[in-house]
CSV table of N, CA and C in Angstrom, one decimal:
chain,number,residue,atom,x,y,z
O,29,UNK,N,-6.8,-6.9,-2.6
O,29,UNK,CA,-5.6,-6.1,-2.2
O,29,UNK,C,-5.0,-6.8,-1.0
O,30,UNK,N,-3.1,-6.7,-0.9
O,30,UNK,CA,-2.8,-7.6,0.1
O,30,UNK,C,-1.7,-6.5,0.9
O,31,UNK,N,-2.3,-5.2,1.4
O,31,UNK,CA,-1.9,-4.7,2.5
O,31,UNK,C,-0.8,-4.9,3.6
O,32,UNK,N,0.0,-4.5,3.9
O,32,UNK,CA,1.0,-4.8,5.5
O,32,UNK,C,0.4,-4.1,6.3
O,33,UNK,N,0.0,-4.5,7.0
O,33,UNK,CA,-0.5,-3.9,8.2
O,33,UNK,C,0.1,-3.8,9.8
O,34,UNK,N,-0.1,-2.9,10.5
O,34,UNK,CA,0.7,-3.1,11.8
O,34,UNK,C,-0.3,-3.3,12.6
O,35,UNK,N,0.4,-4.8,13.7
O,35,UNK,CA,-0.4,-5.6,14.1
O,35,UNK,C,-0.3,-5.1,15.9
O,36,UNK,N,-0.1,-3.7,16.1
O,36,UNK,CA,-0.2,-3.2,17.4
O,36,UNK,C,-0.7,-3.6,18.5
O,37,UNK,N,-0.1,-3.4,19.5
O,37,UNK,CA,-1.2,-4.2,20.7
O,37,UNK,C,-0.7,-2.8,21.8
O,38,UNK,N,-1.8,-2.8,22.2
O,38,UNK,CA,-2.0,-1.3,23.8
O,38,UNK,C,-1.2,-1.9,24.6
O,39,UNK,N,0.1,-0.8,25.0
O,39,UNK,CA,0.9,-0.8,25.9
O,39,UNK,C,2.4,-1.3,25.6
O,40,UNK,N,2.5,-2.1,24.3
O,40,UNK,CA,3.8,-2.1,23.9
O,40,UNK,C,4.3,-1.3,23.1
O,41,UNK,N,5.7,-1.4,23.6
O,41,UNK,CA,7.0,-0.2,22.9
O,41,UNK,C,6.3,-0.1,21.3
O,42,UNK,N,6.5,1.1,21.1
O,42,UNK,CA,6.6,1.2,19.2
O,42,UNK,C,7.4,0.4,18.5
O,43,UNK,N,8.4,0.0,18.7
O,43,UNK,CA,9.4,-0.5,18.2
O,43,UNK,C,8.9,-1.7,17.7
O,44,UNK,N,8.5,-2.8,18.3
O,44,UNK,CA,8.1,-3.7,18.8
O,44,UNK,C,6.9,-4.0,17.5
O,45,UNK,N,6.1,-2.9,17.7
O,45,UNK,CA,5.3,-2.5,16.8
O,45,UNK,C,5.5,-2.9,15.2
O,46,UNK,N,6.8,-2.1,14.8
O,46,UNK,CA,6.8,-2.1,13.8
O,46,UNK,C,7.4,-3.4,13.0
O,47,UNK,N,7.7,-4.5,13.9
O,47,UNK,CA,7.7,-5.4,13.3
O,47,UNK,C,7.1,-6.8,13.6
O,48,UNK,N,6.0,-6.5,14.8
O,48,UNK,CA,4.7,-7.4,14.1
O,48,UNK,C,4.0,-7.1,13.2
O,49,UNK,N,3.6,-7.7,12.2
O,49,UNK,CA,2.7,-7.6,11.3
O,49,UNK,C,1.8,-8.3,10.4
O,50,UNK,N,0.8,-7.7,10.3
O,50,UNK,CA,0.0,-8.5,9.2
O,50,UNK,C,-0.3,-8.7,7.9
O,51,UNK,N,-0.5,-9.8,7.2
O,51,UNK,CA,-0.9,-9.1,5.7
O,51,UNK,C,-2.4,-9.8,5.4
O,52,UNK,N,-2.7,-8.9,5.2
O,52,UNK,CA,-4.7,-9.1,5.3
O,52,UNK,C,-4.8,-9.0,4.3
O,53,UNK,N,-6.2,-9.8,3.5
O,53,UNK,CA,-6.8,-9.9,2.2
O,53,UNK,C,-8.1,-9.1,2.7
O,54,UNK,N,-8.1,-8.1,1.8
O,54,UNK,CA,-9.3,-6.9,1.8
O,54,UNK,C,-10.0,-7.3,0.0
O,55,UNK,N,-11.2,-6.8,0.3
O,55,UNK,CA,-11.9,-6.8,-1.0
O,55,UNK,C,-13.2,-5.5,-1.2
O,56,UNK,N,-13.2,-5.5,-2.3
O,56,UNK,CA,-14.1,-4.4,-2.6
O,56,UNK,C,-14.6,-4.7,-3.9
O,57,UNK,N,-15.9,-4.1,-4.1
O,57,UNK,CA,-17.0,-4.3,-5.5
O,57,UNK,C,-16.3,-2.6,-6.4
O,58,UNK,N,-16.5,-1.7,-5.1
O,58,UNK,CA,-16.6,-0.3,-6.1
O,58,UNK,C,-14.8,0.7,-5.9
O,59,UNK,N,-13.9,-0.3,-5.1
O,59,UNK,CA,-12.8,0.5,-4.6
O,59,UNK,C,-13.0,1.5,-3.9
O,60,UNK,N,-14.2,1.8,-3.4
O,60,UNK,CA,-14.7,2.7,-2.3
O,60,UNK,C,-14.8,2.6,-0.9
O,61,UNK,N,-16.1,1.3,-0.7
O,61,UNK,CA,-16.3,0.4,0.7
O,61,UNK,C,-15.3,-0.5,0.6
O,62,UNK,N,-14.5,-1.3,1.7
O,62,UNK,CA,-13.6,-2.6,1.8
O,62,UNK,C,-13.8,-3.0,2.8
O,63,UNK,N,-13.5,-4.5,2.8
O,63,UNK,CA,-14.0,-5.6,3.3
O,63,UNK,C,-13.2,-6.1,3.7
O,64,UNK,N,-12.5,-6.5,5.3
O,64,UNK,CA,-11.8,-7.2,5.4
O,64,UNK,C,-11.9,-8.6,5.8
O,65,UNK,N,-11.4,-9.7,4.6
O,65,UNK,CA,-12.0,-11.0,4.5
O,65,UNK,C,-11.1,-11.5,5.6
O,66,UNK,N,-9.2,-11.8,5.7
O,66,UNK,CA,-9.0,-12.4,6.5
O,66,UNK,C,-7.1,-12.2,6.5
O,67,UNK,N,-6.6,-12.5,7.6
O,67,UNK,CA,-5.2,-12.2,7.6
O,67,UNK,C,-4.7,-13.7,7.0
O,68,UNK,N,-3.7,-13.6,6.0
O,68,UNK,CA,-2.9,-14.5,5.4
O,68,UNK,C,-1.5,-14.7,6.1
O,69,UNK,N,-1.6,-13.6,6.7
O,69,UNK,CA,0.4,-14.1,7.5
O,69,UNK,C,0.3,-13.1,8.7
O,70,UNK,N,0.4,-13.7,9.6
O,70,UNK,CA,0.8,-12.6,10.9
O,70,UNK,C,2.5,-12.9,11.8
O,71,UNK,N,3.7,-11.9,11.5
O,71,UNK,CA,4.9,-12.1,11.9
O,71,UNK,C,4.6,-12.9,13.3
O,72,UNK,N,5.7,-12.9,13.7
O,72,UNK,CA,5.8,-13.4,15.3
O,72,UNK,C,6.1,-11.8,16.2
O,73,UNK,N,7.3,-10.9,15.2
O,73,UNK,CA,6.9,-9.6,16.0
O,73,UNK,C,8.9,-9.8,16.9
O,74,UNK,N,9.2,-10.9,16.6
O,74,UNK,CA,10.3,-11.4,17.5
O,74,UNK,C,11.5,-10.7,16.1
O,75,UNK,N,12.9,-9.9,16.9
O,75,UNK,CA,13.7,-9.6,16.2
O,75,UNK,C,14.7,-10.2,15.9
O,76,UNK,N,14.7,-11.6,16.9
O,76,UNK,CA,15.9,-12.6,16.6
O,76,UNK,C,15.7,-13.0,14.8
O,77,UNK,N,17.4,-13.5,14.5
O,77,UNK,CA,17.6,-14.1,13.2
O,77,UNK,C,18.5,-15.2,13.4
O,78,UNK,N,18.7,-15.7,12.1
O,78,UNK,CA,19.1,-16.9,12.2
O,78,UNK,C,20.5,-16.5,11.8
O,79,UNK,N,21.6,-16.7,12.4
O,79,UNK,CA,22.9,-16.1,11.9
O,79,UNK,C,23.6,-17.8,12.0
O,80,UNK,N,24.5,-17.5,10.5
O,80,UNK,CA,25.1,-18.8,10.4
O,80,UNK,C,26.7,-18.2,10.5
């Protein structure tokens, strides 16, 4: 499974929040217990864009 996850940190705005993020590879044998093996992409969390 490849989850979005929010990659929060204590003491910053919410906002902020909602667009750092992670996408972690979890695994499981019975879909019950899960395992988190490892993050595949973590945003920068920054709201600039590239405007042409």
């Amino acid at each position: 499974m490849f989850p979005t996850e929010r990659a929060g940190e204590k003491g910053v705005d919410y906002y902020y929040d909602r667009v750092k993020t992670k996408i972690g590879h979890w695994t499981s044998k019975d879909a019950i217990h899960w395992k988190r093996e490892s993050t595949i992409y973590q945003a920068s969390g920054s709201l600039r864009r590239n405007r042409r």
